[in-house]
PDB file of C-alpha atoms in Angstrom:
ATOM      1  CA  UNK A   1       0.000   0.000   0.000  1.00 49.00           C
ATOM      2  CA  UNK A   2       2.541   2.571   0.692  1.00 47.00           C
ATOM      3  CA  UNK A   3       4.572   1.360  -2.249  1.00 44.00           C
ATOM      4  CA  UNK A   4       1.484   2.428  -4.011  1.00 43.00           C
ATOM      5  CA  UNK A   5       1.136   6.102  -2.443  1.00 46.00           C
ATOM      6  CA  UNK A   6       4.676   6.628  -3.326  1.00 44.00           C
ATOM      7  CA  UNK A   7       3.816   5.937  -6.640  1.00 41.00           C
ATOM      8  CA  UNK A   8       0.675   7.809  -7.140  1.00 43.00           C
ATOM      9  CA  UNK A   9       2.651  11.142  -5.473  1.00 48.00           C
ATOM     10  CA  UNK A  10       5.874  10.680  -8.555  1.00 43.00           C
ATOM     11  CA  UNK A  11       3.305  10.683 -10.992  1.00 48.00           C
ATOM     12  CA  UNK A  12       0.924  13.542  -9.341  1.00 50.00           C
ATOM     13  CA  UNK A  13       4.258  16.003  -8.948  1.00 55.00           C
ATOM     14  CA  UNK A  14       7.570  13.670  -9.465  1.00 55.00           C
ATOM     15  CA  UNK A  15      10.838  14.467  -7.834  1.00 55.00           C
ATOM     16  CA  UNK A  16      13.781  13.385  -7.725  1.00 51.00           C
ATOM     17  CA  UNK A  17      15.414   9.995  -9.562  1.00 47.00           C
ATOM     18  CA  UNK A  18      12.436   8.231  -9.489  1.00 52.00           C
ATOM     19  CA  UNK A  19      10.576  11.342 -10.726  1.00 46.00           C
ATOM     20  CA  UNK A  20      12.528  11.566 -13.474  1.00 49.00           C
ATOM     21  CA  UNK A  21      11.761   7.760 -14.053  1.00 51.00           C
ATOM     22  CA  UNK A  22       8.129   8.326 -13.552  1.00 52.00           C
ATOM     23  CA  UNK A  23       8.293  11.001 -16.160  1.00 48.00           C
ATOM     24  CA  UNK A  24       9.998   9.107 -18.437  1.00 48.00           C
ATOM     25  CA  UNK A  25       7.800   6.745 -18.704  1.00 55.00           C
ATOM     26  CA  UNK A  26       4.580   9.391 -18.722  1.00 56.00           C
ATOM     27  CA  UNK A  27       5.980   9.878 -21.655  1.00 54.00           C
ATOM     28  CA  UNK A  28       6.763   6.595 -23.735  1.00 51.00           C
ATOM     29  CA  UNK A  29       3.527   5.454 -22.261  1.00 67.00           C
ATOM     30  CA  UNK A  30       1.448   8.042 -22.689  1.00 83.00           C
ATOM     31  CA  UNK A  31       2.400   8.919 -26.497  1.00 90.00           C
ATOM     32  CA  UNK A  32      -0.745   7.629 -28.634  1.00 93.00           C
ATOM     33  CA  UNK A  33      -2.645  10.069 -26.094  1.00 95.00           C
ATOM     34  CA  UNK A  34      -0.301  13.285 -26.817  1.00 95.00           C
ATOM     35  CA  UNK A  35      -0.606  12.748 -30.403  1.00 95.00           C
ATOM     36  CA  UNK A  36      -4.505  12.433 -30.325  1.00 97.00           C
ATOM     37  CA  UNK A  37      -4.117  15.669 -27.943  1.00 97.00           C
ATOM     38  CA  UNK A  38      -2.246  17.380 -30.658  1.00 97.00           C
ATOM     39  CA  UNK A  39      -4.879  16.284 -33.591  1.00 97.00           C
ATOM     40  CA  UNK A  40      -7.980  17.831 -31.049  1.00 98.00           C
ATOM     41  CA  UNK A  41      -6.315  20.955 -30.830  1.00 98.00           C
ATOM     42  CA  UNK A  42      -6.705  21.516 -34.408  1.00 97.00           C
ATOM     43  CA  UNK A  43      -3.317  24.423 -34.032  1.00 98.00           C
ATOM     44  CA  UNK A  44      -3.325  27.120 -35.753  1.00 97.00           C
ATOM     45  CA  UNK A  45       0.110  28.992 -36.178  1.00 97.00           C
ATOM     46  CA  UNK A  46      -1.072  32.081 -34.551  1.00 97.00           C
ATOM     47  CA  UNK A  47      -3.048  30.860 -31.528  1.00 98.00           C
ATOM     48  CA  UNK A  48      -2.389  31.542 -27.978  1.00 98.00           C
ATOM     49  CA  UNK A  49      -2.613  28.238 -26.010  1.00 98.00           C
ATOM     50  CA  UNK A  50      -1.557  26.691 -22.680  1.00 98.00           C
ATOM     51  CA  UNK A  51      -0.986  23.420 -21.300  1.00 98.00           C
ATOM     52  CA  UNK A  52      -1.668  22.868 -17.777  1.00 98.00           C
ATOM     53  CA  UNK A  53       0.263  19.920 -16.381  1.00 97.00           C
ATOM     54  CA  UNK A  54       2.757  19.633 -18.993  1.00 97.00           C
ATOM     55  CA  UNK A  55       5.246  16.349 -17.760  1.00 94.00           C
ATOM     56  CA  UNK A  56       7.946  16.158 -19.762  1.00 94.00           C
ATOM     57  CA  UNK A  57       7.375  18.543 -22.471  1.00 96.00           C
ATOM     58  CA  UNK A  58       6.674  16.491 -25.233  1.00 96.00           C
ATOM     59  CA  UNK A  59       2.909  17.827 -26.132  1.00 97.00           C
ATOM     60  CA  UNK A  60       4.273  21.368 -25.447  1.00 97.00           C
ATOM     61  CA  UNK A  61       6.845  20.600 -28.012  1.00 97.00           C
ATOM     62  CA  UNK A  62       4.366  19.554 -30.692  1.00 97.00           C
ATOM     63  CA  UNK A  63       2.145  22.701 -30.681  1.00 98.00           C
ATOM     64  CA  UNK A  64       5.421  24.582 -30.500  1.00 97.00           C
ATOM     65  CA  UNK A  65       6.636  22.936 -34.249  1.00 97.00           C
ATOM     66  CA  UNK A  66       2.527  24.454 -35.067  1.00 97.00           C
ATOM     67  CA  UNK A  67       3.162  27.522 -33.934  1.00 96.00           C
ATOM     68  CA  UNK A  68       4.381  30.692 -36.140  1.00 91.00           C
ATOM     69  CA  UNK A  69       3.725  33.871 -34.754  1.00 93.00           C
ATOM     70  CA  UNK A  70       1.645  32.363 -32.117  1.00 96.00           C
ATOM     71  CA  UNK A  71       2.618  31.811 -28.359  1.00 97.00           C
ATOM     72  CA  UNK A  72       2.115  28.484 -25.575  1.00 98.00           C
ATOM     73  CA  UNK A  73       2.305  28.629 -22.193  1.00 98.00           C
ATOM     74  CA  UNK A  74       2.177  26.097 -19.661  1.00 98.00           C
ATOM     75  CA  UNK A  75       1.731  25.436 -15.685  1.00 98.00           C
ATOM     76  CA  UNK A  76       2.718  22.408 -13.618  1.00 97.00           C
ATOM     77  CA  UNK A  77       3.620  22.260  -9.805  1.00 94.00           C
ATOM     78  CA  UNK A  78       6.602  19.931 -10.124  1.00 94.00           C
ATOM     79  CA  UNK A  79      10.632  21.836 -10.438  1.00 96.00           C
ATOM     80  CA  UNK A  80      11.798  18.263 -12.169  1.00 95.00           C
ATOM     81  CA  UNK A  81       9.143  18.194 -14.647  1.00 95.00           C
ATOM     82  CA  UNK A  82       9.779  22.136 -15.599  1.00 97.00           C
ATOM     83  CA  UNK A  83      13.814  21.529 -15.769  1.00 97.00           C
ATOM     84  CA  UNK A  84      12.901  18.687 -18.048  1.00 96.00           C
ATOM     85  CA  UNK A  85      10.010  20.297 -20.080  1.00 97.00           C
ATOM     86  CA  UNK A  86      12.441  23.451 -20.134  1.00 98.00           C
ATOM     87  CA  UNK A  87      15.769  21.706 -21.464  1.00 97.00           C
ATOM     88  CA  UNK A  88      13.339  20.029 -24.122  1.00 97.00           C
ATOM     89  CA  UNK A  89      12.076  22.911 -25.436  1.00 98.00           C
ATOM     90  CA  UNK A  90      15.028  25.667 -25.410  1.00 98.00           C
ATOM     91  CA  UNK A  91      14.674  26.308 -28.627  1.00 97.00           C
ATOM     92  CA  UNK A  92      10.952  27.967 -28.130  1.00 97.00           C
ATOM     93  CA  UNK A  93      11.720  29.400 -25.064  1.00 98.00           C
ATOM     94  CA  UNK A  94      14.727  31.093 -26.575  1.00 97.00           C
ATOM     95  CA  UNK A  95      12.649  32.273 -29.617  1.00 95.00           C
ATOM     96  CA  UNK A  96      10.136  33.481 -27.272  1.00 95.00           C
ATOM     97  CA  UNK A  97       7.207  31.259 -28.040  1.00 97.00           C
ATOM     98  CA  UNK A  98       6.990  29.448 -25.533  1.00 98.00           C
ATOM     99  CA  UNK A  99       6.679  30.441 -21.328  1.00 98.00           C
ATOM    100  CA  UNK A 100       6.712  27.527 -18.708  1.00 98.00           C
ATOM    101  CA  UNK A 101       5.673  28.158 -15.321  1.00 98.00           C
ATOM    102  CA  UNK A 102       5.905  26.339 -12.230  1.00 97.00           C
ATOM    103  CA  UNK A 103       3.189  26.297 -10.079  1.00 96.00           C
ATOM    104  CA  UNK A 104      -0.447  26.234  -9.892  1.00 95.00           C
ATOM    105  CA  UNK A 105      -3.645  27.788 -12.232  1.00 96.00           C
ATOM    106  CA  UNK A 106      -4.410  30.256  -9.759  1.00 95.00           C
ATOM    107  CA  UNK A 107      -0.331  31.725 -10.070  1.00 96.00           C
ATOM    108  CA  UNK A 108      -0.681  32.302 -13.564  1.00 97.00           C
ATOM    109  CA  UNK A 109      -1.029  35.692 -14.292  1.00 95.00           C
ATOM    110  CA  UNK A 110      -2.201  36.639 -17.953  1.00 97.00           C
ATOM    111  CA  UNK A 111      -5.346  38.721 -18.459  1.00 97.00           C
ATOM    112  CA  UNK A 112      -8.706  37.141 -19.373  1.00 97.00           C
ATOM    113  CA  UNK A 113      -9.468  36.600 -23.093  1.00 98.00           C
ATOM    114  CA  UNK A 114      -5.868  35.919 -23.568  1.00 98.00           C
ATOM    115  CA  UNK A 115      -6.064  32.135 -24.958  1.00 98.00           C
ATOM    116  CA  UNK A 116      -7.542  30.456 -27.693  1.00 98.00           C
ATOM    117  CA  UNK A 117      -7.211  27.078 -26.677  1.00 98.00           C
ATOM    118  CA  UNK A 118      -6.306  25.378 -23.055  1.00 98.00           C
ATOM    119  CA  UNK A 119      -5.779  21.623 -22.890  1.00 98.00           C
ATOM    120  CA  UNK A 120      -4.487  19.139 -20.375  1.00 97.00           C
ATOM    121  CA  UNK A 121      -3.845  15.417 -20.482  1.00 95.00           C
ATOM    122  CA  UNK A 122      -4.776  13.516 -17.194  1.00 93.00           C
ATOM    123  CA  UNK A 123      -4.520  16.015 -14.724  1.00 94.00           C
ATOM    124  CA  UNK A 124      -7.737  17.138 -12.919  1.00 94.00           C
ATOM    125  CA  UNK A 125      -7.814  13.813 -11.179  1.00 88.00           C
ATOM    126  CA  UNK A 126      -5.619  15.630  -8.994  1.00 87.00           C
ATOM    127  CA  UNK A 127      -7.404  18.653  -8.441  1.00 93.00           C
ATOM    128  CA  UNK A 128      -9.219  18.834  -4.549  1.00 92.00           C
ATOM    129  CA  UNK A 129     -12.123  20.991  -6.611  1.00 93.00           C
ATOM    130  CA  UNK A 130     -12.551  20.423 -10.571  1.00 94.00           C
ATOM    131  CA  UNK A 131     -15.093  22.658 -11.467  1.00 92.00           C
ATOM    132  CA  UNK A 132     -13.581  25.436  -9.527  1.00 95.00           C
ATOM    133  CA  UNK A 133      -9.981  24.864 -11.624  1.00 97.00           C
ATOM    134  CA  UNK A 134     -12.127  24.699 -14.930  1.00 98.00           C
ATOM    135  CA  UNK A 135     -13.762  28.172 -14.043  1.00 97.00           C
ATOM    136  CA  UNK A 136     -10.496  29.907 -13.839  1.00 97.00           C
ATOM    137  CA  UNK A 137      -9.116  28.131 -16.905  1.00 98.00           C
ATOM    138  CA  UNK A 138     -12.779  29.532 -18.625  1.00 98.00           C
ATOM    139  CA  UNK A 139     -11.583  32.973 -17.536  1.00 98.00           C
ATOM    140  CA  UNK A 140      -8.142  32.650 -19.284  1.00 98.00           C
ATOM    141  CA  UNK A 141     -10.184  31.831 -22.812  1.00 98.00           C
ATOM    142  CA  UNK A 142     -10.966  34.272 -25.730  1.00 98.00           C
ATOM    143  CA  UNK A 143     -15.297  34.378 -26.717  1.00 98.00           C
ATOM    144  CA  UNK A 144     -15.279  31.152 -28.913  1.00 98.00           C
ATOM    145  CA  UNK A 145     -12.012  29.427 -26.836  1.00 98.00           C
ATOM    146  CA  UNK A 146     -11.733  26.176 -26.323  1.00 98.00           C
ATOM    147  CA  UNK A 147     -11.199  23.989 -23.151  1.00 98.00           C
ATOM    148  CA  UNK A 148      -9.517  20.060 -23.974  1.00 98.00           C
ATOM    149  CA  UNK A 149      -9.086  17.819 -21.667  1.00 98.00           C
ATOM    150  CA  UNK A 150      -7.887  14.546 -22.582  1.00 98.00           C
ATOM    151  CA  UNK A 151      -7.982  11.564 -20.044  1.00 96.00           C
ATOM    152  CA  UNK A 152      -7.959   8.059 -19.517  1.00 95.00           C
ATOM    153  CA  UNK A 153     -10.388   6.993 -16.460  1.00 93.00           C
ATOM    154  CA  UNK A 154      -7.764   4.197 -15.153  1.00 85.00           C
ATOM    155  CA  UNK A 155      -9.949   3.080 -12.331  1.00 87.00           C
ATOM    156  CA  UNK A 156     -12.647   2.520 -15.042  1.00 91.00           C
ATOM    157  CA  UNK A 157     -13.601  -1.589 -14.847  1.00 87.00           C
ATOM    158  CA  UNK A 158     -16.112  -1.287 -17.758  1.00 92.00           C
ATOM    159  CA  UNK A 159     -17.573   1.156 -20.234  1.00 91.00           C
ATOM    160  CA  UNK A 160     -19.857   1.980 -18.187  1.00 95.00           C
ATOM    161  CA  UNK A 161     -17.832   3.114 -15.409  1.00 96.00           C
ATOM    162  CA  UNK A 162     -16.126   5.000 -18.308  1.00 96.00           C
ATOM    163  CA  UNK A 163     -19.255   6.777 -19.560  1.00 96.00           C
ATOM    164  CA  UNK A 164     -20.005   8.049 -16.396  1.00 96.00           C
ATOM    165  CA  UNK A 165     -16.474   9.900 -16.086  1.00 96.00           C
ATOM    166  CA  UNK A 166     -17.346  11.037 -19.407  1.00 97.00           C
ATOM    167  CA  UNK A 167     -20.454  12.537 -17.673  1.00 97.00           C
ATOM    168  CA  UNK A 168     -18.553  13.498 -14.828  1.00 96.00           C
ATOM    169  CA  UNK A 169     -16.604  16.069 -16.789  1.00 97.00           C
ATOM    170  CA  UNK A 170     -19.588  17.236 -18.921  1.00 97.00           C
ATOM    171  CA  UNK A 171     -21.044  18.639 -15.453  1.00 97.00           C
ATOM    172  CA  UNK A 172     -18.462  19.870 -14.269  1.00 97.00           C
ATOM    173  CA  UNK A 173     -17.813  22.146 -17.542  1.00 97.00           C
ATOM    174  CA  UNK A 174     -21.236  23.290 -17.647  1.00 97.00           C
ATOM    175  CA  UNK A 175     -20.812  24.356 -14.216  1.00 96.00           C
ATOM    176  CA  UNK A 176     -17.949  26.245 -14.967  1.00 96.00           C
ATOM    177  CA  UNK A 177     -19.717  28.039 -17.465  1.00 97.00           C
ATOM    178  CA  UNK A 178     -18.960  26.302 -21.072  1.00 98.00           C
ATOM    179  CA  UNK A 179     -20.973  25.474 -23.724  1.00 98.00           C
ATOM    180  CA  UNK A 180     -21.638  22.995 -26.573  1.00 98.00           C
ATOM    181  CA  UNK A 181     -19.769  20.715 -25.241  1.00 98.00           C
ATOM    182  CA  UNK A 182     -18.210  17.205 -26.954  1.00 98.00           C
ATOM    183  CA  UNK A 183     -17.453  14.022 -25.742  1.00 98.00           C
ATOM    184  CA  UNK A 184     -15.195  11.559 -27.944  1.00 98.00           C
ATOM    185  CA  UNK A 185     -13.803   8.714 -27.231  1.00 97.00           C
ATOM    186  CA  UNK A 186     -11.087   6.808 -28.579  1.00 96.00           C
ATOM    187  CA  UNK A 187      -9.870   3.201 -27.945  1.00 94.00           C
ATOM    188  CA  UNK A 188      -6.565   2.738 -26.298  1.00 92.00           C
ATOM    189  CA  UNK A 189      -3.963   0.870 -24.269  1.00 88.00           C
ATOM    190  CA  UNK A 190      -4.605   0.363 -21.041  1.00 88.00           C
ATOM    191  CA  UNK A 191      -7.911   1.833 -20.917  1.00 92.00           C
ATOM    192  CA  UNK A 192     -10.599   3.693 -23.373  1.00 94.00           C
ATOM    193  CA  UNK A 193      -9.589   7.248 -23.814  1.00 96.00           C
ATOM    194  CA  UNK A 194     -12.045  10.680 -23.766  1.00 97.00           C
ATOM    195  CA  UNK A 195     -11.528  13.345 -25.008  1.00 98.00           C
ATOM    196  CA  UNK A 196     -14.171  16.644 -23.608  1.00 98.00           C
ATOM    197  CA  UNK A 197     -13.949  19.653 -25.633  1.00 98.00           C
ATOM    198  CA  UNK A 198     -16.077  22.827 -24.325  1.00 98.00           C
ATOM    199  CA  UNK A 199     -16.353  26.342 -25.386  1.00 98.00           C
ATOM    200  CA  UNK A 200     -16.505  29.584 -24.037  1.00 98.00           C
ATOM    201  CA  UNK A 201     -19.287  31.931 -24.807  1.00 96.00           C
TER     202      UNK A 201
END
C-alpha cells in the first residue's frame, strides 16, 4: 500500500530519480494520447494556447513545431518536470514562443481573453475541486475558446464506469460556465480514452 502512495505522489508532482523515471515513462507510455491531444487541438500557427500539467514537455513541443507567430504557455507544480520540459524545449523558449511556469492555475497571471485554446492530459484527477480549476481556466479563454481535456479513467472496470467519467466532466464544464460541449472517445492501451472539448461563450 505505501509502495502504491509513493507511486501515485511521482506521478501527481515527481521528484527526484524516481521522478525523473516516472516522467519518463509518462511519456513513452502516454504517447498515442499526446498525439490524439495534438490532432484535437486543431493548431493554428497564430493561436495563444496553454498546457496545464505539462510532464515532460513532449505535447508542449508539438504545438510549438505548429506555432508561427503564435505563443504556448504552460503550468505544472513539479521543479523536475519544468527543468525537463524546459531543457526540451530551449529552442521555443529562446525564440520566445513558448513560457513555462511552475506552479499552480491560480499563479498564472495573464489577463482574461488571452487564450484560444487550453488543454491538459490527465490532470484534474488531482485537483481537490474540478469545477472550480475549470472556471479559472474559462476565464483565461478568448469568446469562442476552447477547453480540452484529454484523459484516460484508469480506475474505469467497464464502459460503463467510463461513460459516467465522461459525464462526470460534462457537469463539471457546464458548471464552470462552457458550452456545446463534446465528448469523444477513442480506444486505447490500457484503458478507453475521452476526449471533452467545451467552449466559451
Amino acid at each position: 500500500m505505501e509502495s502504491t502512495s509513493l507511486l501515485y505522489k511521482q506521478f501527481s508532482k515527481p521528484t527526484g530519480y524516481s521522478g525523473k523515471l516516472a516522467g519518463w515513462l509518462m511519456t513513452a507510455k502516454n504517447k498515442a494520447r499526446s498525439d490524439w491531444t495534438v490532432d484535437l487541438l486543431e493548431v493554428k500557427p497564430y493561436q495563444h494556447i496553454l498546457e496545464v500539467g505539462y510532464g515532460t514537455g513532449r505535447t508542449l513541443e508539438e504545438v510549438g513545431i505548429k506555432l508561427k507567430i503564435g505563443f504556448i504557455a504552460g503550468i505544472d507544480h513539479s521543479i523536475l518536470m519544468y527543468q525537463e520540459a524546459s531543457k526540451r524545449n530551449k529552442r521555443f523558449i529562446r525564440q520566445q514562443l513558448m513560457q513555462l511556469h511552475l506552479g499552480k492555475i491560480s499563479d498564472l497571471n495573464y489577463p482574461s481573453h488571452y487564450f484560444h485554446t487550453i488543454y491538459g492530459s490527465n490532470v484534474h484527477f488531482f485537483w481537490k475541486e474540478p469545477q472550480y480549476e475549470f472556471m479559472q481556466l474559462a476565464r483565461l479563454l478568448k469568446s469562442g475558446g476552447k477547453l480540452v481535456m484529454v484523459f484516460q479513467p484508469r480506475s474505469a472496470s467497464n464502459e460503463e464506469e467510463i461513460k459516467q467519467a465522461a459525464e462526470k466532466i460534462k457537469q463539471e464544464f457546464t458548471e464552470a460556465g462552457l458550452v456545446n460541449i463534446q465528448l469523444e472517445y477513442k480506444d486505447m492501451d490500457p484503458v478507453t480514452c475521452i476526449a471533452a472539448t467545451g467552449y466559451k461563450s
